[in-house]
Structure formats: structure tokens, C-alpha cells
Amino acid sequence: MKLMAQTDRPAYGAASIRSAQWRTGLIAVATIALGFVFSATALASDVFDRPALLSAASAAARADIASADRHILIVRHARKADESCNALDCPLGESGLAMVERLDTLLGEPDFDAVFSSSACRTYQTALAAGDVLQHAAAPSAAEMCGGGVADRTRAEALDAAVSSDVRWTFVAEHSNTSCGWVAGIAGPEMLEGTLCAGGRLESGDYGDIFWLYRTDGSWRLDVLEAAFDIDG
């Protein structure tokens, strides 16, 4: 019996070792799997080049936005110093300038690849949040640019340039009666349905909305970030 007990003890010890090794293996696999989860989450946030902007998008659209190859953001200008002023040189007010600061933070770095605005100072000042601005005539009879000079292309020509470009990031600052036309001109009028542009134009109190057009598999889609950079006047 003593011999048998001595013989059994190594067998019991081997089984214990195998059990411990099995537990260690399971823990290692679980640790690796958890590491993959954390790594994938970190990678997803690191890969997209404008994480703050992506976080402002609707949750349902984020995955598609993150995989898109082109992005065109269209906004109405920020709040004017005097809401009754509609001349080309009407500047932004204090709340409008604060909106531009908020927009700048939301857009992040670096500057956008292409930035368009009408030649009105209020749209030009808003577009500066995205980078160096190319101005187009606000109207056929209103081509004087903010800061001096004359715009050498029309709104239609600017829209064509934005659509035909292959740059990743494009920003457009327009007016309440022209912003929606850019969305329709790029993605089709049906894209306006169910949005603030459903009537073909924005209402007078619609400020701070970002119309985010993003292209996936060759098709344009839209996510509207309502009041994303608004500050009440």
C-alpha cells in the first residue's frame, strides 16, 4: 500500500499541473481576446482623422462616415451682427464669432483640403474655421469679394469644382437660401426630404447646422448635425 501511494502521488501531481496549465491557458486566451477588443476600439478612434467631428455625428451614421472616402460639409454662415443687414459686407456679430470658434474646435486639424464660400463677408468669416477660403460670387451682380477683389467664378462653377475634386475634405459656407442647393446639387434633391432643407431653404432661425455629405461605395449620403456649432444670439 505504501508503494501504491508513492506511485499514485506523481500521477496526482501531474494531473494538478495539467489543470493549472489549462487554467493558465484560458486566462491567457481571455487576456489576449480582451486586448484585441481594446485595441480594436482604440484603432477605430485613431484611424478616423477628425474624431471630435465624428463624435458629433448621429450614432447610426458613424460607421459609414468612418469608412467614407470623401466628405463635404455645408453650413449656413454664423450669426450676423445685425440680422436685418443683407449687404455683402455685413460682418458676424459677437455670437457669430463665438460660433466660428466652436466650429473651428469641432472641425479639428489639419485644415480642410478645399474651402469654399460666397463672397459675402459673413460666409467668408465662417469658412475661415476650415482653412484658406476660395470665394465665389454671391450673386451674378455681387462678385466683390470680402477683403477686396472680384470673384472669378460663379456659385455653379464652385459647386462643379467641389463635386469633380478628389480631395478628402471639403467645406462650404453659404446662405439660408443657397446652402440647401449645394446639398441637392451634390447628392440629389431627394436627399433634402426629412431635413431642415425640405422646403428648399433654411428658415431664418436655423443656425449652426452642419450638412455632412459623405461618399461610400460611390454614393453620397447625408447626416445633419443640427445646431452643432450654434450659440444663441
XYZ file of N, CA and C in Angstrom:
699
model
N 0.828 -1.203 0.000
C 0.000 0.000 0.000
C 0.866 1.259 0.000
N 1.916 1.200 0.721
C 2.825 2.346 0.747
C 3.403 2.608 -0.623
N 3.739 1.502 -1.330
C 4.299 1.642 -2.671
C 3.271 2.231 -3.629
N 2.048 1.743 -3.488
C 0.982 2.258 -4.352
C 0.742 3.745 -4.097
N 0.765 4.104 -2.821
C 0.559 5.522 -2.508
C 1.666 6.369 -3.099
N 2.889 5.851 -3.009
C 4.013 6.592 -3.591
C 3.882 6.681 -5.100
N 3.331 5.616 -5.693
C 3.158 5.615 -7.146
C 2.044 6.555 -7.566
N 0.972 6.633 -6.723
C -0.162 7.479 -7.078
C 0.165 8.966 -6.980
N 1.044 9.315 -6.058
C 1.285 10.746 -5.840
C 1.815 11.470 -7.067
N 2.762 10.907 -7.823
C 3.199 11.596 -9.037
C 2.067 11.763 -10.048
N 1.201 10.721 -10.127
C 0.088 10.807 -11.074
C -0.828 11.955 -10.693
N -1.094 12.097 -9.400
C -1.958 13.185 -8.924
C -1.289 14.536 -9.182
N 0.009 14.574 -8.951
C 0.741 15.814 -9.192
C 0.717 16.214 -10.650
N 0.855 15.277 -11.549
C 0.824 15.566 -12.988
C -0.523 16.104 -13.400
N -1.585 15.530 -12.856
C -2.931 15.996 -13.181
C -3.121 17.431 -12.706
N -2.591 17.727 -11.517
C -2.704 19.085 -10.988
C -1.970 20.079 -11.867
N -0.807 19.647 -12.328
C -0.016 20.514 -13.205
C -0.763 20.790 -14.498
N -1.343 19.697 -15.074
C -2.098 19.872 -16.328
C -3.295 20.790 -16.115
N -3.974 20.667 -14.971
C -5.125 21.518 -14.671
C -4.694 22.977 -14.531
N -3.590 23.178 -13.861
C -3.085 24.542 -13.695
C -2.685 25.148 -15.030
N -2.064 24.301 -15.856
C -1.665 24.779 -17.179
C -2.891 25.145 -18.010
N -3.942 24.350 -17.863
C -5.189 24.603 -18.610
C -5.816 25.930 -18.174
N -5.829 26.153 -16.860
C -6.377 27.413 -16.350
C -5.546 28.597 -16.808
N -4.231 28.396 -16.766
C -3.325 29.464 -17.219
C -3.552 29.779 -18.696
N -3.769 28.702 -19.475
C -4.015 28.885 -20.903
C -5.301 29.654 -21.157
N -6.370 29.318 -20.409
C -7.642 30.020 -20.561
C -7.509 31.496 -20.211
N -6.792 31.752 -19.119
C -6.583 33.145 -18.712
C -5.826 33.900 -19.788
N -4.814 33.255 -20.381
C -4.009 33.901 -21.423
C -4.871 34.221 -22.643
N -5.708 33.234 -23.037
C -6.584 33.445 -24.196
C -7.552 34.585 -23.924
N -8.148 34.589 -22.710
C -9.088 35.652 -22.355
C -8.403 37.015 -22.349
N -7.184 37.059 -21.844
C -6.430 38.319 -21.804
C -6.127 38.829 -23.198
N -5.727 37.902 -24.079
C -5.437 38.285 -25.466
C -6.694 38.792 -26.156
N -7.814 38.073 -25.942
C -9.076 38.477 -26.566
C -9.494 39.864 -26.091
N -9.369 40.094 -24.779
C -9.707 41.404 -24.232
C -8.798 42.477 -24.800
N -7.545 42.116 -24.978
C -6.602 43.062 -25.567
C -6.990 43.437 -26.981
N -7.465 42.419 -27.745
C -7.913 42.691 -29.106
C -9.102 43.645 -29.111
N -10.022 43.470 -28.159
C -11.198 44.341 -28.082
C -10.775 45.774 -27.827
N -9.897 45.959 -26.817
C -9.436 47.314 -26.514
C -8.643 47.908 -27.669
N -7.826 47.065 -28.312
C -7.019 47.546 -29.433
C -7.906 47.969 -30.595
N -8.944 47.176 -30.873
C -9.852 47.497 -31.975
C -10.597 48.793 -31.698
N -11.007 48.976 -30.436
C -11.703 50.210 -30.072
C -10.792 51.416 -30.232
N -9.571 51.282 -29.758
C -8.604 52.382 -29.876
C -8.282 52.656 -31.334
N -8.145 51.585 -32.117
C -7.824 51.747 -33.527
C -8.935 52.463 -34.262
N -10.175 52.115 -33.930
C -11.313 52.740 -34.604
C -11.325 54.242 -34.380
N -11.006 54.688 -33.147
C -10.998 56.110 -32.860
C -9.760 56.793 -33.418
N -8.664 56.047 -33.536
C -7.425 56.630 -34.032
C -7.415 56.757 -35.553
N -8.060 55.822 -36.250
C -7.990 55.794 -37.704
C -8.687 56.997 -38.312
N -9.881 57.362 -37.800
C -10.610 58.483 -38.390
C -9.891 59.781 -38.069
N -9.717 60.613 -39.074
C -8.855 61.778 -38.933
C -9.489 62.962 -38.219
N -10.792 62.937 -37.968
C -11.435 64.041 -37.242
C -12.374 63.459 -36.180
N -11.792 62.931 -35.094
C -12.587 62.218 -34.090
C -13.644 63.072 -33.402
N -13.359 64.349 -33.121
C -14.351 65.202 -32.464
C -15.565 65.409 -33.358
N -15.307 65.579 -34.648
C -16.391 65.750 -35.606
C -17.208 64.470 -35.717
N -16.535 63.341 -35.759
C -17.236 62.057 -35.863
C -18.128 61.826 -34.648
N -17.668 62.220 -33.477
C -18.469 62.009 -32.270
C -19.736 62.850 -32.265
N -19.758 63.927 -33.067
C -20.949 64.777 -33.154
C -21.976 64.233 -34.150
N -21.573 63.276 -34.973
C -22.484 62.678 -35.950
C -23.462 61.748 -35.247
N -24.559 61.428 -35.925
C -25.525 60.506 -35.339
C -24.897 59.124 -35.210
N -25.246 58.424 -34.144
C -24.653 57.114 -33.881
C -24.894 56.147 -35.034
N -26.059 56.244 -35.658
C -26.404 55.316 -36.736
C -25.536 55.513 -37.975
N -24.988 56.719 -38.139
C -24.214 57.020 -39.346
C -22.714 56.902 -39.165
N -22.234 56.784 -37.940
C -20.797 56.881 -37.688
C -19.970 55.825 -38.407
N -20.435 54.597 -38.424
C -19.652 53.541 -39.073
C -19.483 53.825 -40.552
N -20.569 54.249 -41.219
C -20.483 54.563 -42.648
C -19.631 55.801 -42.887
N -19.765 56.789 -42.025
C -18.957 58.002 -42.160
C -17.477 57.666 -42.026
N -17.161 56.811 -41.072
C -15.761 56.446 -40.833
C -15.150 55.712 -42.018
N -15.975 55.039 -42.813
C -15.465 54.288 -43.962
C -15.553 55.065 -45.270
N -16.115 56.271 -45.236
C -16.290 57.062 -46.455
C -14.958 57.572 -46.989
N -14.902 57.750 -48.309
C -13.660 58.234 -48.915
C -13.667 59.740 -49.170
N -14.871 60.361 -49.160
C -14.945 61.814 -49.344
C -15.974 62.396 -48.395
N -15.717 63.646 -47.985
C -16.610 64.341 -47.064
C -16.764 65.789 -47.530
N -18.009 66.241 -47.638
C -18.292 67.638 -47.961
C -19.244 68.170 -46.892
N -18.786 69.161 -46.126
C -19.590 69.755 -45.068
C -20.111 71.102 -45.543
N -21.427 71.288 -45.428
C -22.072 72.521 -45.886
C -22.763 73.187 -44.700
N -22.482 74.454 -44.494
C -23.103 75.182 -43.388
C -23.632 76.522 -43.869
N -24.617 77.007 -43.150
C -25.024 78.399 -43.314
C -24.066 79.241 -42.474
N -23.823 80.476 -42.890
C -22.936 81.354 -42.132
C -23.408 81.506 -40.689
N -22.503 81.888 -39.806
C -22.825 82.129 -38.405
C -23.654 83.419 -38.277
N -24.052 83.723 -37.064
C -24.968 84.843 -36.822
C -24.317 86.199 -37.114
N -25.081 87.036 -37.795
C -24.606 88.365 -38.178
C -24.689 89.341 -37.002
N -23.940 90.428 -37.122
C -24.002 91.485 -36.110
C -25.383 92.126 -36.106
N -25.966 92.249 -37.276
C -27.303 92.833 -37.416
C -28.114 91.923 -38.331
N -29.120 91.282 -37.789
C -29.894 90.320 -38.571
C -30.642 90.958 -39.741
N -30.846 92.247 -39.676
C -31.558 92.918 -40.768
C -30.629 93.294 -41.917
N -29.328 93.140 -41.722
C -28.358 93.516 -42.746
C -28.131 92.361 -43.717
N -28.260 92.622 -44.995
C -28.046 91.597 -46.020
C -27.024 92.011 -47.077
N -26.310 93.094 -46.818
C -25.289 93.533 -47.763
C -24.101 92.577 -47.724
N -23.254 92.615 -48.761
C -22.096 91.725 -48.841
C -21.132 91.915 -47.667
N -21.016 93.162 -47.189
C -20.024 93.433 -46.156
C -20.569 93.323 -44.733
N -21.761 92.769 -44.569
C -22.300 92.589 -43.212
C -21.430 91.584 -42.457
N -20.845 91.983 -41.339
C -19.947 91.080 -40.602
C -20.704 90.206 -39.603
N -19.999 89.272 -39.044
C -20.552 88.463 -37.966
C -20.559 89.269 -36.672
N -21.519 88.970 -35.813
C -21.575 89.600 -34.507
C -20.747 88.811 -33.495
N -20.829 89.197 -32.231
C -20.058 88.517 -31.190
C -20.455 87.050 -31.085
N -21.753 86.792 -31.123
C -22.196 85.397 -31.041
C -21.778 84.626 -32.283
N -21.770 85.314 -33.438
C -21.332 84.666 -34.669
C -19.860 84.290 -34.625
N -19.042 85.177 -34.105
C -17.618 84.883 -33.981
C -17.377 83.748 -32.986
N -18.188 83.703 -31.923
C -18.090 82.596 -30.968
C -18.487 81.284 -31.627
N -19.466 81.352 -32.531
C -19.858 80.159 -33.287
C -18.703 79.656 -34.145
N -17.983 80.577 -34.755
C -16.847 80.191 -35.597
C -15.768 79.515 -34.746
N -15.550 80.014 -33.549
C -14.579 79.373 -32.656
C -15.013 77.953 -32.309
N -16.293 77.802 -32.025
C -16.809 76.467 -31.713
C -16.683 75.555 -32.918
N -16.971 76.080 -34.091
C -16.860 75.299 -35.320
C -15.420 74.877 -35.569
N -14.493 75.800 -35.343
C -13.073 75.511 -35.530
C -12.636 74.337 -34.644
N -13.078 74.351 -33.399
C -12.739 73.267 -32.476
C -13.332 71.945 -32.945
N -14.564 71.991 -33.418
C -15.253 70.788 -33.864
C -14.595 70.190 -35.113
N -14.180 71.039 -36.039
C -13.568 70.562 -37.284
C -12.195 69.956 -37.039
N -11.458 70.499 -36.078
C -10.148 69.955 -35.751
C -9.079 70.302 -36.769
N -7.957 69.626 -36.631
C -6.799 69.839 -37.503
C -6.567 68.592 -38.355
N -5.920 68.739 -39.505
C -5.445 69.976 -40.132
C -6.574 70.700 -40.857
N -6.227 71.786 -41.572
C -7.220 72.489 -42.368
C -7.833 71.560 -43.406
N -9.030 71.900 -43.848
C -9.680 71.129 -44.904
C -8.899 71.284 -46.211
N -9.047 70.290 -47.081
C -8.320 70.312 -48.357
C -8.837 71.405 -49.281
N -10.143 71.672 -49.242
C -10.751 72.706 -50.074
C -11.837 73.402 -49.264
N -11.848 74.734 -49.320
C -12.812 75.520 -48.552
C -13.435 76.559 -49.480
N -14.764 76.554 -49.546
C -15.496 77.463 -50.426
C -16.439 78.350 -49.608
N -16.619 79.575 -50.072
C -17.657 80.435 -49.500
C -18.116 81.407 -50.572
N -19.298 81.951 -50.358
C -19.716 83.043 -51.225
C -18.852 84.254 -50.893
N -18.974 85.293 -51.694
C -18.124 86.473 -51.494
C -18.633 87.402 -50.399
N -19.723 87.042 -49.730
C -20.222 87.834 -48.604
C -19.298 87.637 -47.401
N -19.072 88.694 -46.646
C -18.137 88.611 -45.522
C -18.611 87.625 -44.457
N -19.910 87.503 -44.253
C -20.408 86.603 -43.211
C -20.127 85.135 -43.531
N -20.182 84.773 -44.816
C -19.862 83.389 -45.174
C -18.350 83.179 -45.182
N -17.625 84.190 -45.644
C -16.168 84.109 -45.666
C -15.613 83.949 -44.251
N -16.103 84.762 -43.311
C -15.627 84.683 -41.933
C -15.951 83.323 -41.311
N -17.080 82.761 -41.673
C -17.462 81.442 -41.152
C -16.548 80.362 -41.715
N -16.265 80.445 -43.001
C -15.450 79.426 -43.671
C -14.009 79.411 -43.193
N -13.535 80.508 -42.635
C -12.150 80.562 -42.156
C -11.865 79.512 -41.090
N -12.905 79.016 -40.439
C -12.717 77.964 -39.436
C -12.130 76.703 -40.043
N -12.331 76.527 -41.352
C -11.883 75.296 -42.022
C -10.552 75.453 -42.747
N -10.096 76.687 -42.954
C -8.827 76.877 -43.652
C -8.858 78.021 -44.638
N -7.951 78.003 -45.610
C -7.876 79.048 -46.631
C -9.092 78.973 -47.538
N -9.738 80.110 -47.770
C -11.039 80.147 -48.435
C -10.929 80.607 -49.888
N -11.623 79.896 -50.761
C -11.815 80.309 -52.150
C -13.223 80.880 -52.271
N -13.309 82.161 -52.626
C -14.615 82.815 -52.704
C -15.187 82.755 -54.114
N -16.497 82.567 -54.185
C -17.210 82.669 -55.461
C -18.264 83.760 -55.340
N -18.734 84.242 -56.442
C -19.692 85.346 -56.442
C -20.956 84.963 -55.674
N -21.380 85.842 -54.773
C -22.600 85.589 -54.012
C -23.824 85.626 -54.913
N -23.724 86.401 -55.983
C -24.791 86.513 -56.988
C -24.159 87.077 -58.249
N -24.817 86.924 -59.400
C -24.224 87.445 -60.638
C -23.842 88.919 -60.564
N -24.610 89.679 -59.789
C -24.319 91.117 -59.675
C -23.584 91.449 -58.385
N -23.105 90.415 -57.682
C -22.431 90.646 -56.399
C -21.175 89.782 -56.323
N -20.162 90.160 -57.103
C -18.934 89.375 -57.181
C -17.795 89.964 -56.367
N -18.026 91.129 -55.744
C -16.965 91.730 -54.936
C -16.656 90.829 -53.751
N -15.380 90.508 -53.568
C -15.006 89.582 -52.514
C -14.790 90.303 -51.195
N -15.028 89.582 -50.112
C -14.738 90.110 -48.784
C -13.229 90.299 -48.667
N -12.795 91.496 -48.324
C -11.375 91.781 -48.236
C -10.807 92.414 -49.483
N -11.619 92.533 -50.539
C -11.170 93.181 -51.764
C -11.029 92.231 -52.942
N -11.115 92.766 -54.129
C -11.023 91.957 -55.339
C -12.384 91.487 -55.821
N -12.360 90.796 -56.944
C -13.596 90.318 -57.564
C -13.501 88.813 -57.762
N -14.542 88.094 -57.359
C -14.562 86.646 -57.522
C -14.588 86.294 -59.001
N -13.773 85.305 -59.390
C -13.667 84.982 -60.814
C -14.488 83.757 -61.208
N -15.349 83.280 -60.300
C -16.223 82.176 -60.686
C -17.561 82.278 -59.990
N -18.541 81.643 -60.582
C -19.908 81.671 -60.068
C -20.107 80.559 -59.035
N -21.251 80.586 -58.389
C -21.582 79.523 -57.432
C -21.664 78.182 -58.144
N -22.269 78.153 -59.325
C -22.394 76.898 -60.076
C -21.021 76.327 -60.424
N -20.086 77.207 -60.784
C -18.735 76.744 -61.101
C -18.020 76.220 -59.850
N -18.270 76.866 -58.726
C -17.676 76.402 -57.473
C -18.226 75.035 -57.094
N -19.531 74.851 -57.270
C -20.146 73.562 -56.961
C -19.572 72.459 -57.850
N -19.436 72.760 -59.138
C -18.844 71.779 -60.065
C -17.425 71.414 -59.641
N -16.670 72.405 -59.209
C -15.288 72.162 -58.781
C -15.257 71.271 -57.545
N -16.185 71.491 -56.625
C -16.233 70.686 -55.405
C -16.610 69.234 -55.719
N -17.565 69.061 -56.617
C -18.025 67.707 -56.957
C -16.955 66.931 -57.722
N -16.295 67.581 -58.652
C -15.320 66.897 -59.505
C -13.983 66.664 -58.813
N -13.761 67.329 -57.700
C -12.495 67.182 -56.975
C -12.399 65.788 -56.360
N -11.174 65.346 -56.119
C -10.977 64.053 -55.461
C -10.384 64.216 -54.065
N -10.410 65.453 -53.531
C -9.868 65.669 -52.194
C -10.782 65.037 -51.152
N -10.213 64.712 -50.009
C -10.983 64.012 -48.975
C -11.943 64.940 -48.229
N -11.486 66.137 -47.868
C -12.281 67.026 -47.031
C -12.562 68.355 -47.725
N -13.854 68.674 -47.877
C -14.285 69.936 -48.475
C -15.268 70.621 -47.535
N -15.143 71.938 -47.415
C -16.029 72.709 -46.550
C -16.657 73.834 -47.365
N -17.949 74.080 -47.134
C -18.680 75.117 -47.867
C -19.491 75.953 -46.889
N -19.358 77.272 -46.964
C -20.186 78.189 -46.179
C -21.059 78.991 -47.122
N -22.360 78.945 -46.889
C -23.316 79.602 -47.780
C -24.375 80.356 -46.980
N -25.516 80.586 -47.605
C -26.603 81.375 -47.029
C -27.832 80.502 -46.794
N -28.835 81.079 -46.117
C -30.054 80.315 -45.827
C -30.766 79.879 -47.099
N -30.620 80.656 -48.164
C -31.313 80.325 -49.412
C -30.426 79.624 -50.444
N -29.190 79.326 -50.082
C -28.301 78.649 -51.044
C -27.652 77.383 -50.490
N -27.621 77.224 -49.180
C -26.991 76.039 -48.588
C -27.650 74.750 -49.079
N -28.972 74.735 -49.086
C -29.702 73.532 -49.490
C -29.447 73.188 -50.958
N -29.221 74.208 -51.777
C -28.926 73.974 -53.185
C -27.635 73.200 -53.380
N -26.665 73.414 -52.502
C -25.411 72.652 -52.559
C -25.668 71.182 -52.233
N -26.473 70.934 -51.213
C -26.788 69.543 -50.853
C -27.471 68.845 -52.016
N -28.473 69.497 -52.599
C -29.209 68.913 -53.723
C -28.320 68.761 -54.949
N -27.449 69.730 -55.181
C -26.583 69.686 -56.347
C -25.552 68.575 -56.290
N -25.183 68.185 -55.087
C -24.170 67.137 -54.921
C -24.806 65.755 -54.791
N -25.836 65.659 -53.958
C -26.409 64.344 -53.632
C -27.781 64.095 -54.221
N -28.395 65.125 -54.831
C -29.726 64.962 -55.403
C -30.790 65.579 -54.517
N -31.857 66.123 -55.102
C -32.901 66.803 -54.320
C -33.619 65.886 -53.342
N -33.663 64.589 -53.635
C -34.334 63.659 -52.722
C -33.639 63.594 -51.367
N -32.379 64.006 -51.328
C -31.633 63.972 -50.072
C -32.140 65.029 -49.083
N -32.911 66.002 -49.575
C -33.421 67.070 -48.718
C -34.630 66.639 -47.900
N -35.283 65.569 -48.316
C -36.504 65.131 -47.644
C -36.224 64.764 -46.188
N -37.093 65.262 -45.318
C -36.957 64.955 -43.903
C -35.884 65.745 -43.183
N -35.313 66.753 -43.843
C -34.274 67.575 -43.217
C -34.753 69.018 -43.090
N -33.922 69.851 -42.505
C -34.245 71.267 -42.394
C -34.328 71.937 -43.763
N -33.817 71.266 -44.789
C -33.838 71.795 -46.154
C -35.031 71.285 -46.967
N -35.963 70.618 -46.309
C -37.083 70.007 -47.034
C -37.856 71.025 -47.868
N -37.904 72.276 -47.406
C -38.605 73.323 -48.137
C -37.747 74.020 -49.174
N -36.506 73.538 -49.367
C -35.628 74.126 -50.363
C -34.708 75.203 -49.831
N -34.956 75.625 -48.604
C -34.107 76.635 -47.983
C -34.217 76.520 -46.472
N -33.273 77.135 -45.772
C -33.310 77.135 -44.318
C -34.161 78.291 -43.816
N -34.765 78.102 -42.650
C -35.538 79.168 -42.041
C -34.590 80.203 -41.434
N -35.120 81.371 -41.156
C -34.267 82.462 -40.668
C -33.582 82.129 -39.347
N -34.207 81.302 -38.527
C -33.622 80.966 -37.237
C -32.757 79.721 -37.226
N -32.555 79.118 -38.390
C -31.737 77.894 -38.473
C -30.255 78.253 -38.560
N -29.574 78.175 -37.436
C -28.146 78.462 -37.393
C -27.394 77.289 -36.774
N -26.151 77.140 -37.196
C -25.275 76.162 -36.561
C -25.433 74.734 -37.020
N -26.217 74.494 -38.069
C -26.400 73.135 -38.573
C -25.282 72.776 -39.549
N -24.844 71.538 -39.488
C -23.838 71.042 -40.430
C -24.473 69.944 -41.278
N -24.495 70.162 -42.581
C -24.978 69.143 -43.516
C -23.746 68.362 -43.989
N -23.615 67.176 -43.456
C -22.421 66.361 -43.700
C -22.721 65.338 -44.794
N -22.215 65.619 -45.984
C -22.314 64.675 -47.102
C -21.071 63.799 -47.086
N -21.272 62.504 -47.133
C -20.142 61.577 -47.145
C -20.389 60.509 -48.216
N -19.315 60.109 -48.888
C -19.447 59.186 -50.018
C -18.925 57.802 -49.656
N -19.808 56.826 -49.806
C -19.431 55.427 -49.604
C -19.887 54.616 -50.807
N -19.005 53.769 -51.303
C -19.309 52.925 -52.463
C -19.827 53.751 -53.642
N -19.293 54.953 -53.800
C -19.651 55.792 -54.935
C -20.945 56.565 -54.780
N -21.648 56.425 -53.650
C -22.927 57.109 -53.444
C -22.827 58.096 -52.277
N -23.470 59.235 -52.465
C -23.470 60.250 -51.420
C -24.592 59.999 -50.426
N -24.282 60.173 -49.150
C -25.260 60.070 -48.073
C -25.171 61.333 -47.226
N -26.189 61.530 -46.393
C -26.263 62.774 -45.618
C -26.546 62.506 -44.149
N -25.808 63.190 -43.301
C -26.106 63.219 -41.875
C -26.152 64.689 -41.472
N -27.233 65.107 -40.811
C -27.381 66.511 -40.417
C -27.076 66.652 -38.937
N -26.090 67.476 -38.634
C -25.720 67.757 -37.251
C -26.406 69.064 -36.857
N -27.611 68.956 -36.313
C -28.413 70.134 -36.037
C -27.840 70.945 -34.880
N -27.732 72.258 -35.116
C -27.229 73.202 -34.106
C -25.887 72.791 -33.528
N -25.063 72.145 -34.319
C -23.789 71.600 -33.841
C -22.824 72.686 -33.358
N -22.891 73.865 -33.963
C -21.986 74.932 -33.511
C -22.722 76.231 -33.213
N -24.001 76.125 -32.937
C -24.801 77.326 -32.678
C -24.567 77.883 -31.281
N -24.657 79.184 -31.187
C -24.686 79.904 -29.917
C -25.794 80.923 -30.059
N -26.787 80.882 -29.197
C -27.939 81.776 -29.326
C -27.506 83.235 -29.336
N -28.127 83.962 -30.249
C -27.801 85.383 -30.352
C -28.405 86.195 -29.212
